[in-house]
PDB file of C-alpha atoms in Angstrom:
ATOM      1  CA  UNK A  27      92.116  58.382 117.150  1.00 65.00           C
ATOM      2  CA  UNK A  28      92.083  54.531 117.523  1.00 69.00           C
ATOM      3  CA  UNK A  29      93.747  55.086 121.149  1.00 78.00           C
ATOM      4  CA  UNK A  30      90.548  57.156 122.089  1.00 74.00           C
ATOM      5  CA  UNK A  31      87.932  54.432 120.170  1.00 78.00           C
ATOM      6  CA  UNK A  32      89.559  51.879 122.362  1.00 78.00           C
ATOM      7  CA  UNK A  33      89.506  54.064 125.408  1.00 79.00           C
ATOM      8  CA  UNK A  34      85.930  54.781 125.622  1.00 84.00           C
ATOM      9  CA  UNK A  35      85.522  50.868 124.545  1.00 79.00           C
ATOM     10  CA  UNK A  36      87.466  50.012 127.593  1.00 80.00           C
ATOM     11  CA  UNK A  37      85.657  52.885 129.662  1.00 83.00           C
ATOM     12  CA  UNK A  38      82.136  51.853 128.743  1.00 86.00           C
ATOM     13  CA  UNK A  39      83.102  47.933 129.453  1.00 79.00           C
ATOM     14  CA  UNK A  40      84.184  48.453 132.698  1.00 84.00           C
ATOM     15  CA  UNK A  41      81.265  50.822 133.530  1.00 85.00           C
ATOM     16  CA  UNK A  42      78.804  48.177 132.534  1.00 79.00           C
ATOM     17  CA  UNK A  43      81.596  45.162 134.729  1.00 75.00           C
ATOM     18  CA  UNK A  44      81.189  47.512 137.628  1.00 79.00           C
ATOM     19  CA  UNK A  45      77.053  48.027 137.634  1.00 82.00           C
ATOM     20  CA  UNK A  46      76.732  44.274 136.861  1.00 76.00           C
ATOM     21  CA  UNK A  47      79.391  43.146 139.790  1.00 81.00           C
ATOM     22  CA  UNK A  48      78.342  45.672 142.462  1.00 82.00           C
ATOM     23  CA  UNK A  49      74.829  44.685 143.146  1.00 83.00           C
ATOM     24  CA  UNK A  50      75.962  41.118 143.524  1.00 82.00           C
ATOM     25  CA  UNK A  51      78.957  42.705 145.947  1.00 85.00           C
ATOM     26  CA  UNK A  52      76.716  44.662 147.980  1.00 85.00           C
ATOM     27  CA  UNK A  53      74.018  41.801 148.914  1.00 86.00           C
ATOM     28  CA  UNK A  54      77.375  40.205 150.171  1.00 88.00           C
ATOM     29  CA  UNK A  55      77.978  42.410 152.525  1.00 88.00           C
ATOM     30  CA  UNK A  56      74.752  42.843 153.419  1.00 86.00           C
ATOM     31  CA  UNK A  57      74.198  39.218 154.200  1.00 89.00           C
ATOM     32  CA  UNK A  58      77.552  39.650 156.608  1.00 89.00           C
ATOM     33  CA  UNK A  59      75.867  42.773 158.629  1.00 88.00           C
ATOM     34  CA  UNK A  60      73.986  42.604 161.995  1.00 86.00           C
ATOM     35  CA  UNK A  61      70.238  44.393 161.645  1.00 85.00           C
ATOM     36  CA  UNK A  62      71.845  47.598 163.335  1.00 83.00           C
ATOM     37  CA  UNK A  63      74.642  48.079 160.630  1.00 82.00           C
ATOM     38  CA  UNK A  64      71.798  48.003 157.590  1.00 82.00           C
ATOM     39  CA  UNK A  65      68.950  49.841 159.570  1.00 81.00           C
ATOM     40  CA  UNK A  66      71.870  52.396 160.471  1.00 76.00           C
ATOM     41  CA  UNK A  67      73.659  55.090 159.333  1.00 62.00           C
ATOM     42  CA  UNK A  68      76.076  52.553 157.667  1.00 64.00           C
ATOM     43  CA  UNK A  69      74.054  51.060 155.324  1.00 62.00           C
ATOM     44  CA  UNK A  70      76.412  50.984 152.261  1.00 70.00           C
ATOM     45  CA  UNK A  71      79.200  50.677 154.398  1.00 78.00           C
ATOM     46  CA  UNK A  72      81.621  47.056 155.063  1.00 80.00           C
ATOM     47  CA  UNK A  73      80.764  44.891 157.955  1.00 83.00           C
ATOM     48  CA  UNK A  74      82.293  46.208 161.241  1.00 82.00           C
ATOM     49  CA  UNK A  75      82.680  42.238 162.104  1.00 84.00           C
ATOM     50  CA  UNK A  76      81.386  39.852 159.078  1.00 86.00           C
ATOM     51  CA  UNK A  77      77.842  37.651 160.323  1.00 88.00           C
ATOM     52  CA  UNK A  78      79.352  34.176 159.495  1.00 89.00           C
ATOM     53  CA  UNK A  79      75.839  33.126 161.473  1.00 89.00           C
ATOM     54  CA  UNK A  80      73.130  34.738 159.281  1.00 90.00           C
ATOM     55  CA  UNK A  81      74.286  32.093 156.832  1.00 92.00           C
ATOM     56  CA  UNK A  82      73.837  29.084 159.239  1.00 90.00           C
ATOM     57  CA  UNK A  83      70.218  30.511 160.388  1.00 89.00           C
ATOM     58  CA  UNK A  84      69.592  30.805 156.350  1.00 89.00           C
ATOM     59  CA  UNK A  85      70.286  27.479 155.977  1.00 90.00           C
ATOM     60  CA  UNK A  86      68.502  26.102 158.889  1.00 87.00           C
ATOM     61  CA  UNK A  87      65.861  28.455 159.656  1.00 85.00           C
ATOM     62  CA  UNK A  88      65.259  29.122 156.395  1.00 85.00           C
ATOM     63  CA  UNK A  89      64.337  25.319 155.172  1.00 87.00           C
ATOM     64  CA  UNK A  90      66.859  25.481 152.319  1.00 91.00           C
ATOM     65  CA  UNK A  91      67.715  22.167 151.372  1.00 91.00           C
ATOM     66  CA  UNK A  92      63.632  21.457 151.328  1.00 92.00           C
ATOM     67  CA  UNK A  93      62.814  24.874 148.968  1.00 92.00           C
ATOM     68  CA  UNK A  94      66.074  23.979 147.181  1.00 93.00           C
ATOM     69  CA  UNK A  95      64.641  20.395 146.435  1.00 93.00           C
ATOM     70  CA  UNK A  96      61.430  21.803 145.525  1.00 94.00           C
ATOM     71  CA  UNK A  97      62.857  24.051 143.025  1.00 93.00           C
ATOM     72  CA  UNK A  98      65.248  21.879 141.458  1.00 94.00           C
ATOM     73  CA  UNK A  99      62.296  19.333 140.682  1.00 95.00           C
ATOM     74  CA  UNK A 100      60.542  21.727 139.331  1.00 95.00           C
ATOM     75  CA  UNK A 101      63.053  22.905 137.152  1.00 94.00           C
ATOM     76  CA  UNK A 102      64.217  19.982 136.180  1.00 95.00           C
ATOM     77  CA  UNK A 103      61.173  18.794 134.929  1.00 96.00           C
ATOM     78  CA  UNK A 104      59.962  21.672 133.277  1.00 96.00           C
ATOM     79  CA  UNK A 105      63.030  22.146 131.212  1.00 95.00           C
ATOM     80  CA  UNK A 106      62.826  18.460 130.213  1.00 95.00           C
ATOM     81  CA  UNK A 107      59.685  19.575 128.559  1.00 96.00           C
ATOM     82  CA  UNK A 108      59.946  22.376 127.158  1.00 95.00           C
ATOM     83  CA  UNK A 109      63.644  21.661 125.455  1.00 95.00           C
ATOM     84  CA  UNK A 110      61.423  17.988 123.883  1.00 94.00           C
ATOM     85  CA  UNK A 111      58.080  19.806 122.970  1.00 93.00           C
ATOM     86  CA  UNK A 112      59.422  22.923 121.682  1.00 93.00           C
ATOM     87  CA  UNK A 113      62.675  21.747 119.828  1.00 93.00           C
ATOM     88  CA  UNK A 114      60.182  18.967 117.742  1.00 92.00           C
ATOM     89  CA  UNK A 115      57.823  22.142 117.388  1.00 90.00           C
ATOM     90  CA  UNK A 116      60.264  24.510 116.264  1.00 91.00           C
ATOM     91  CA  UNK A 117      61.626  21.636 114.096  1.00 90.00           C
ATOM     92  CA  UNK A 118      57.773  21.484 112.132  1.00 87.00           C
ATOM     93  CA  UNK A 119      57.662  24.641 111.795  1.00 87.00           C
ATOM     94  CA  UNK A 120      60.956  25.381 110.559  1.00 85.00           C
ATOM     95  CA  UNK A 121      61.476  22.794 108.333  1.00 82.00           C
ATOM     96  CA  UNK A 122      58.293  21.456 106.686  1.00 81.00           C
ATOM     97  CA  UNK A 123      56.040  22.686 104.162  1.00 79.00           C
ATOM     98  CA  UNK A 124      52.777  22.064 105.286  1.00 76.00           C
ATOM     99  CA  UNK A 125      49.356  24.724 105.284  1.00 79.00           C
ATOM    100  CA  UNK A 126      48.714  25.122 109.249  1.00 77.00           C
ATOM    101  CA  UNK A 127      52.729  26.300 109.680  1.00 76.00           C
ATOM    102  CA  UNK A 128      51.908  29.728 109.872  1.00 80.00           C
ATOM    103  CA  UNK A 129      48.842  29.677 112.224  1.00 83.00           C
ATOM    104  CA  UNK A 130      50.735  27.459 114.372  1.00 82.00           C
ATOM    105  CA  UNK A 131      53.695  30.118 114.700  1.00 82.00           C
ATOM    106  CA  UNK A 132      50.885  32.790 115.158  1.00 85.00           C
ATOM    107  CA  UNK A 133      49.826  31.013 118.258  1.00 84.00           C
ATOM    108  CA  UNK A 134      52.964  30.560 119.626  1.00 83.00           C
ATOM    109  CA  UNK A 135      54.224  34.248 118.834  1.00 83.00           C
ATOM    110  CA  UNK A 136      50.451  34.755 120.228  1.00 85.00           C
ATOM    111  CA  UNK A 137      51.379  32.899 123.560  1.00 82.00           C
ATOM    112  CA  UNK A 138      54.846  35.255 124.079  1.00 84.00           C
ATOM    113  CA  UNK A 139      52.107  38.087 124.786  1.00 86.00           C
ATOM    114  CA  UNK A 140      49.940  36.655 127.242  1.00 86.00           C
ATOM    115  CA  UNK A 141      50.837  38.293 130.765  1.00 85.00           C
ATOM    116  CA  UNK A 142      51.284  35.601 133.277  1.00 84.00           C
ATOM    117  CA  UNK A 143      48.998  37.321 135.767  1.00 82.00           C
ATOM    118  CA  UNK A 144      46.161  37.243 133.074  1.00 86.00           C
ATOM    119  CA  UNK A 145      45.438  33.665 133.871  1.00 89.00           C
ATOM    120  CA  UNK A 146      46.390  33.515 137.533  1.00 90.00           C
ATOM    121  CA  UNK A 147      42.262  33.247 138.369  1.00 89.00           C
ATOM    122  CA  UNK A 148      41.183  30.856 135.039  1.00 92.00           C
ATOM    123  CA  UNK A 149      44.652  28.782 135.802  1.00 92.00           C
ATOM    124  CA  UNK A 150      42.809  28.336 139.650  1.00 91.00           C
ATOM    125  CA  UNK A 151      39.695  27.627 138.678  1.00 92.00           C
ATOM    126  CA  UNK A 152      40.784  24.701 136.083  1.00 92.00           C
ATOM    127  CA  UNK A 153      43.654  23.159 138.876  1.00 92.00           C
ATOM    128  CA  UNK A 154      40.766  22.617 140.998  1.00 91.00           C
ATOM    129  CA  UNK A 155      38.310  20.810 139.024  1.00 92.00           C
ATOM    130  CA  UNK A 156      41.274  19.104 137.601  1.00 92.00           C
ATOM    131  CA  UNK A 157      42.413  18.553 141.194  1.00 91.00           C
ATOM    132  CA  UNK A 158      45.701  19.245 140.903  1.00 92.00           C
ATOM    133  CA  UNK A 159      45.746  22.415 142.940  1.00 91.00           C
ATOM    134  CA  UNK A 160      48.462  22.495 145.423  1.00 91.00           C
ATOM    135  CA  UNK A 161      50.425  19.702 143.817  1.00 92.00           C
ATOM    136  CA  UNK A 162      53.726  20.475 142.192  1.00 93.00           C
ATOM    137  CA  UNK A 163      51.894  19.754 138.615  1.00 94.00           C
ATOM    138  CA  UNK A 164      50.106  23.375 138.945  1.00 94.00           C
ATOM    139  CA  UNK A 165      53.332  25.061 138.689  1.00 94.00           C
ATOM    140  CA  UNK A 166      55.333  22.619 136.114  1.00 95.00           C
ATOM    141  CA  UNK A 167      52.546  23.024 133.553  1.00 94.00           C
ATOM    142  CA  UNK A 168      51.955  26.233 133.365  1.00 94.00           C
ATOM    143  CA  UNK A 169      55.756  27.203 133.597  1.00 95.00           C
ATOM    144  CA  UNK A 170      55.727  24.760 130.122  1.00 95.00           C
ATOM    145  CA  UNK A 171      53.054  26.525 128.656  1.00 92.00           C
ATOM    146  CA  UNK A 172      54.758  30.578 129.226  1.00 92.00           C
ATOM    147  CA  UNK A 173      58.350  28.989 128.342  1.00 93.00           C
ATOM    148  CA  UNK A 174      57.656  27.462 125.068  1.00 93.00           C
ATOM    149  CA  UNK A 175      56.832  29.947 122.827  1.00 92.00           C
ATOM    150  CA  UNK A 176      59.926  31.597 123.339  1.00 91.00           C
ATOM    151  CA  UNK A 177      61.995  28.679 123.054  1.00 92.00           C
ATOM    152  CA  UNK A 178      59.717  27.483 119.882  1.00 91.00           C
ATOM    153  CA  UNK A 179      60.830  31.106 118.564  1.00 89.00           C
ATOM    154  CA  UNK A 180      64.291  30.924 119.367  1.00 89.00           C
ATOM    155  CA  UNK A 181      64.653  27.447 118.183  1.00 90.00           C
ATOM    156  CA  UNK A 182      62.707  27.914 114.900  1.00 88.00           C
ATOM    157  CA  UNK A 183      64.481  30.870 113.936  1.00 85.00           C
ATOM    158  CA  UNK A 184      67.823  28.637 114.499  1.00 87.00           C
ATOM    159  CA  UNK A 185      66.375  25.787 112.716  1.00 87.00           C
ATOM    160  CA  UNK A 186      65.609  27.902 109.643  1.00 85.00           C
ATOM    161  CA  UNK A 187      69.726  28.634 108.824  1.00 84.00           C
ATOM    162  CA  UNK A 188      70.417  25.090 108.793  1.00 83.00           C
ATOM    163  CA  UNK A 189      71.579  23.747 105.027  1.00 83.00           C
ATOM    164  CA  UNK A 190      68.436  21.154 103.528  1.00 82.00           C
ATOM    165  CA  UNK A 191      71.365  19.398 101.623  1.00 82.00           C
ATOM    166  CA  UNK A 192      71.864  17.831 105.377  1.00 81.00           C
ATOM    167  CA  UNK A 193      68.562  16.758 105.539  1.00 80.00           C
ATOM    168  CA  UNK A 194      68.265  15.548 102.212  1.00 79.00           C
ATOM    169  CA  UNK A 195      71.539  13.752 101.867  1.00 81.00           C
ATOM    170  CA  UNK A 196      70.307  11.746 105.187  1.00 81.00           C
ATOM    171  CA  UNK A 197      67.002  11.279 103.422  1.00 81.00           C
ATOM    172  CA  UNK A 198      68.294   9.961 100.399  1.00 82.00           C
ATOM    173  CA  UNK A 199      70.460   7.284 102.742  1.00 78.00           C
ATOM    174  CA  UNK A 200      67.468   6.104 104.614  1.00 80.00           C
ATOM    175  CA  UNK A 201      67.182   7.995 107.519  1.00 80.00           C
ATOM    176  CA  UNK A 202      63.425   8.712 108.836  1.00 84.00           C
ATOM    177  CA  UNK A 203      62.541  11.665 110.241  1.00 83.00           C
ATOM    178  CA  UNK A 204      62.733  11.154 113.491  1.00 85.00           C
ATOM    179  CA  UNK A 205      66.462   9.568 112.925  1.00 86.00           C
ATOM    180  CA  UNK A 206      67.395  13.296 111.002  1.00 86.00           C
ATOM    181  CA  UNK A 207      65.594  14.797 114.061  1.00 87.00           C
ATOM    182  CA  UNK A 208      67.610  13.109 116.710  1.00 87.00           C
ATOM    183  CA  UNK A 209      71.019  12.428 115.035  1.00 86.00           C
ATOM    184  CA  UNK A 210      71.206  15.825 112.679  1.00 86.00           C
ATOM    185  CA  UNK A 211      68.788  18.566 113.671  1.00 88.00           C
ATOM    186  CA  UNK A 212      69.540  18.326 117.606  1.00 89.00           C
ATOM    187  CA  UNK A 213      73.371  18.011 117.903  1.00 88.00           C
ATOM    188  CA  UNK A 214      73.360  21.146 115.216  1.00 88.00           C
ATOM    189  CA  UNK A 215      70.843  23.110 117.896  1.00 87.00           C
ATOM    190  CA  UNK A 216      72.817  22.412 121.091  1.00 86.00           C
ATOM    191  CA  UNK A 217      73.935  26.462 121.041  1.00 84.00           C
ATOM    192  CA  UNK A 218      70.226  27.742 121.191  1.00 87.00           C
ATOM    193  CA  UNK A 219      68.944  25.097 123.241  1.00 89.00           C
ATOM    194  CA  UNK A 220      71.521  26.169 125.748  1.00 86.00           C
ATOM    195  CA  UNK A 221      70.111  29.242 125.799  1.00 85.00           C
ATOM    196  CA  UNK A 222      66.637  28.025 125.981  1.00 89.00           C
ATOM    197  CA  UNK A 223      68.121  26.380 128.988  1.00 88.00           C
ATOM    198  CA  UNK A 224      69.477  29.689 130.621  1.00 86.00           C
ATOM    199  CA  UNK A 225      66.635  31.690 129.942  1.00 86.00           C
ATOM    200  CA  UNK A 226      63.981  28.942 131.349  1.00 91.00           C
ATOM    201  CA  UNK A 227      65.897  27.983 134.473  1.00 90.00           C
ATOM    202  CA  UNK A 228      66.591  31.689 135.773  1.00 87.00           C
ATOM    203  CA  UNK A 229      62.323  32.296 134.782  1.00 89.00           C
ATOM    204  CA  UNK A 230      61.315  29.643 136.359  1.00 91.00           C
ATOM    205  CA  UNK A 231      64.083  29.920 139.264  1.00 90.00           C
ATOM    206  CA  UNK A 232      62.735  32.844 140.667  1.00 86.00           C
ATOM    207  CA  UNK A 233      59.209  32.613 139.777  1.00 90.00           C
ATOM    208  CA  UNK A 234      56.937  33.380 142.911  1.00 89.00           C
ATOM    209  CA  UNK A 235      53.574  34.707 141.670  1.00 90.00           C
ATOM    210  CA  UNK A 236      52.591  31.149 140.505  1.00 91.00           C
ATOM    211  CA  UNK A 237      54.207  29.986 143.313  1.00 90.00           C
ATOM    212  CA  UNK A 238      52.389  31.904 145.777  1.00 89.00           C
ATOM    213  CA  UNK A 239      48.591  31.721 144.045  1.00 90.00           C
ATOM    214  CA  UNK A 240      48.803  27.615 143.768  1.00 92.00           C
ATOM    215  CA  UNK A 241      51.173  26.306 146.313  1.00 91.00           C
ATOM    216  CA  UNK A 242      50.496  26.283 149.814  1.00 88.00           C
ATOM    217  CA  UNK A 243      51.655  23.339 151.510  1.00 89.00           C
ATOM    218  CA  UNK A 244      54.482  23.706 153.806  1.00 87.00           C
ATOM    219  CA  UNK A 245      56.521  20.674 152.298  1.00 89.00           C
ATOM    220  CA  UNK A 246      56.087  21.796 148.220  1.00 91.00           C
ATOM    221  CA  UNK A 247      57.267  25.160 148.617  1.00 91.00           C
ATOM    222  CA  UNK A 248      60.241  26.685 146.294  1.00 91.00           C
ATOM    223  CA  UNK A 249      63.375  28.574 147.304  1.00 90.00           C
ATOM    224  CA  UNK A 250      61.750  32.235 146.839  1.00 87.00           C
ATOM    225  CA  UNK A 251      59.610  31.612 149.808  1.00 87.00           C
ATOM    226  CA  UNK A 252      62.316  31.024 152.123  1.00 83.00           C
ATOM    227  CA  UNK A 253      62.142  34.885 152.978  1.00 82.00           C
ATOM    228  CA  UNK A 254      59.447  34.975 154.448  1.00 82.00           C
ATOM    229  CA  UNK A 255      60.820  32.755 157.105  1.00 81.00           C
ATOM    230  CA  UNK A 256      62.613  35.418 159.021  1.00 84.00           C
ATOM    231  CA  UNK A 257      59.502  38.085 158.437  1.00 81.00           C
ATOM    232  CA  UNK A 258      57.992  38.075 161.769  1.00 76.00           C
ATOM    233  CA  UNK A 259      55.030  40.602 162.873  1.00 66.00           C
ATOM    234  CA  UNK A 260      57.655  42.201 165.499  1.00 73.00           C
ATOM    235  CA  UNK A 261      61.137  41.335 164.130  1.00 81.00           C
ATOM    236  CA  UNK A 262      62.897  41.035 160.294  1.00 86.00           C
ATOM    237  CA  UNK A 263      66.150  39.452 160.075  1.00 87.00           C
ATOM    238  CA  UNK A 264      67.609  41.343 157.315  1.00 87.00           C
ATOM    239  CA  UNK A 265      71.110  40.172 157.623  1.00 88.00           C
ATOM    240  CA  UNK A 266      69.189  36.342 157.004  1.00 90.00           C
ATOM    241  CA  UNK A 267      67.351  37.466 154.548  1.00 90.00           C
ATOM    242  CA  UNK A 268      70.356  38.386 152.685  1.00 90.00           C
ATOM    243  CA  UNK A 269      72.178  35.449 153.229  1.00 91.00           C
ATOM    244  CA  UNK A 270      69.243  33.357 151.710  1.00 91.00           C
ATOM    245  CA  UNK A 271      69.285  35.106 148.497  1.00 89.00           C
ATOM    246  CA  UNK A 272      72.875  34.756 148.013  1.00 91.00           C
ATOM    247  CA  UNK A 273      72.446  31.077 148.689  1.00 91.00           C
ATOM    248  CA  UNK A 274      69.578  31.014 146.270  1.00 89.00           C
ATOM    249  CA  UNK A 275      71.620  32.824 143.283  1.00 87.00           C
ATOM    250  CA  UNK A 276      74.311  30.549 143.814  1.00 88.00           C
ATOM    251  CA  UNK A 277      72.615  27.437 141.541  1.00 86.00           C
ATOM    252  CA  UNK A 278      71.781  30.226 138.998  1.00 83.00           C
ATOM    253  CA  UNK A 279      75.468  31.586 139.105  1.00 82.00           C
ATOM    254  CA  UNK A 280      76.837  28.001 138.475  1.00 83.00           C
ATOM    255  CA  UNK A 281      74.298  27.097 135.719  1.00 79.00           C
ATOM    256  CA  UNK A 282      74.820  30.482 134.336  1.00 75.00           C
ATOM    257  CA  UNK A 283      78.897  30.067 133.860  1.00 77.00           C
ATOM    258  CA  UNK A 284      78.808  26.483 133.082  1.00 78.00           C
ATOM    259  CA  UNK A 285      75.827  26.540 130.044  1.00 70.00           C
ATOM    260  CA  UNK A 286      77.292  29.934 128.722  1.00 67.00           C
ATOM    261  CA  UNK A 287      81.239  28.145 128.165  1.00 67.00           C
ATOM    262  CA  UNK A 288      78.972  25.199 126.243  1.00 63.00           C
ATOM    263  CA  UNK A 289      77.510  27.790 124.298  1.00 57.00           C
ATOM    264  CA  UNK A 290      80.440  29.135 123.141  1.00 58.00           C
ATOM    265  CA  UNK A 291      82.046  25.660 122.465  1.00 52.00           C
ATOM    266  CA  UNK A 292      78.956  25.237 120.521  1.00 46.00           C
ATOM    267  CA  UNK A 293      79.248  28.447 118.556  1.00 48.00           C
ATOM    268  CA  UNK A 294      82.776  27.974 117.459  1.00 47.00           C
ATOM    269  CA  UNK A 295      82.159  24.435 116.535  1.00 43.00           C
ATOM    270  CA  UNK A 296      79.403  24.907 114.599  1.00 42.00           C
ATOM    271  CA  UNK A 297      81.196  27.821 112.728  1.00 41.00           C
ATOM    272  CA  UNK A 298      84.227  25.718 111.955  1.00 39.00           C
ATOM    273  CA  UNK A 299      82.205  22.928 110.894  1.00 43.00           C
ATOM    274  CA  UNK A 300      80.659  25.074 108.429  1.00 40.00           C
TER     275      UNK A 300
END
């Protein structure tokens, strides 16, 4: 009986290894096919002779390095802010005792509803009289304001496990708040925040509907518009195409493996130190 439990455990792993792996496989070989082999009758089939060149018109034709810079400002400085303002927000709301608590968490749980298309027009309308339409600031704010409710939820609901005795014992020697906040309460939260991290950056990553409603200069574009590039009116280079997006995961693939191996450092650490 335990032979068959493990069986089925080791059936249903590698069903969900294989529909997580293929996808990622098949955009591969797409990105190494010539427009014939994909519009043809070998569509799922290998590459007859692998397209080494769709990758060196993706990179060239496509602008990459430019929409890669782009991005990685963006993302940069939008995680910045959101792991600051919603780590000290989840820390309020987690820890102290104070009346507005609660209607401050109901705004934030309020905020995770809010579809992002909802305020596409308002969002316009208040960029321009603020002018700061088609500057890189109408995309980092409002990619702070939809990722910090779910990080202030994620990092509140962490926050609430932690031991007081920590706190107070650091009280009792001294230590402000702020010191407890930035010696105690933040090395103990590196595990969440990490995921605050992952979550945010692959969001943000390949957001294009914000993108494509407030940015329209050439020169402040992000990686997801570097499709477009081979989208003619007469001609679609598919095989580019494909080659951009694998050259677009790739920064999500690396900050994907390297943040999830911290996270589990951080898990094992925090459970041996307890």
């Amino acid at each position: 009986m335990a032979s068959v439990k493990k069986g089925l455990v080791y059936l249903l792993l590698s069903i969900l290894v294989v529909t997580q792996i293929y996808p990622l496989f098949w955009l591969i070989m797409y990105s190494l096919k010539t427009n014939e082999e994909i519009l043809g009758s070998s569509f799922f089939s290998l590459p007859s002779s692998p397209q080494w060149g769709n990758y060196k018109a993706a990179y060239k034709g496509g602008h990459y390095l430019q929409y890669l810079g782009n991005s990685v400002l963006v993302t940069s400085v939008t995680l910045l802010c959101v792991i600051i303002l919603s780590s000290m927000v989840a820390y309020a709301i987690s820890r102290f005792k104070w009346k507005l608590g609660p209607v401050v968490t109901l705004v934030f749980l309020l905020g995770m509803m809010i579809p992002m298309q909802a305020t596409l027009l308002p969002l316009m309308v208040i960029f321009k009289h603020m002018h700061i339409l088609n500057t890189r600031w109408s995309l980092i704010l409002p990619y702070i304001t939809f990722s910090t409710p779910i990080a202030v939820f994620i990092l509140s609901g962490f926050m609430r496990g932690i031991p007081a005795e920590i706190e107070e014992s650091a009280f009792m020697d001294g230590a402000s708040v702020y010191r407890i906040f930035r010696s105690i309460i933040l090395p103990i939260s590196v595990p969440p925040i990490m995921t605050v991290v992952i979550l945010t950056f692959i969001t943000i990553w390949n957001e294009y509907i914000m993108a494509a409603t407030f940015i329209s200069k050439e020169t402040l574009k992000t990686l997801p518009f570097g499709i477009y590039t081979f989208v003619s009116q007469y001609n679609v280079n598919y095989g580019a195409i494909g080659a951009f997006l694998i050259l677009g995961a790739l920064p999500v693939l690396i900050i994907y493996f390297t943040l999830s191996e911290r996270i589990t450092k951080g898990m094992v650490a925090g459970a041996v130190k307890g």
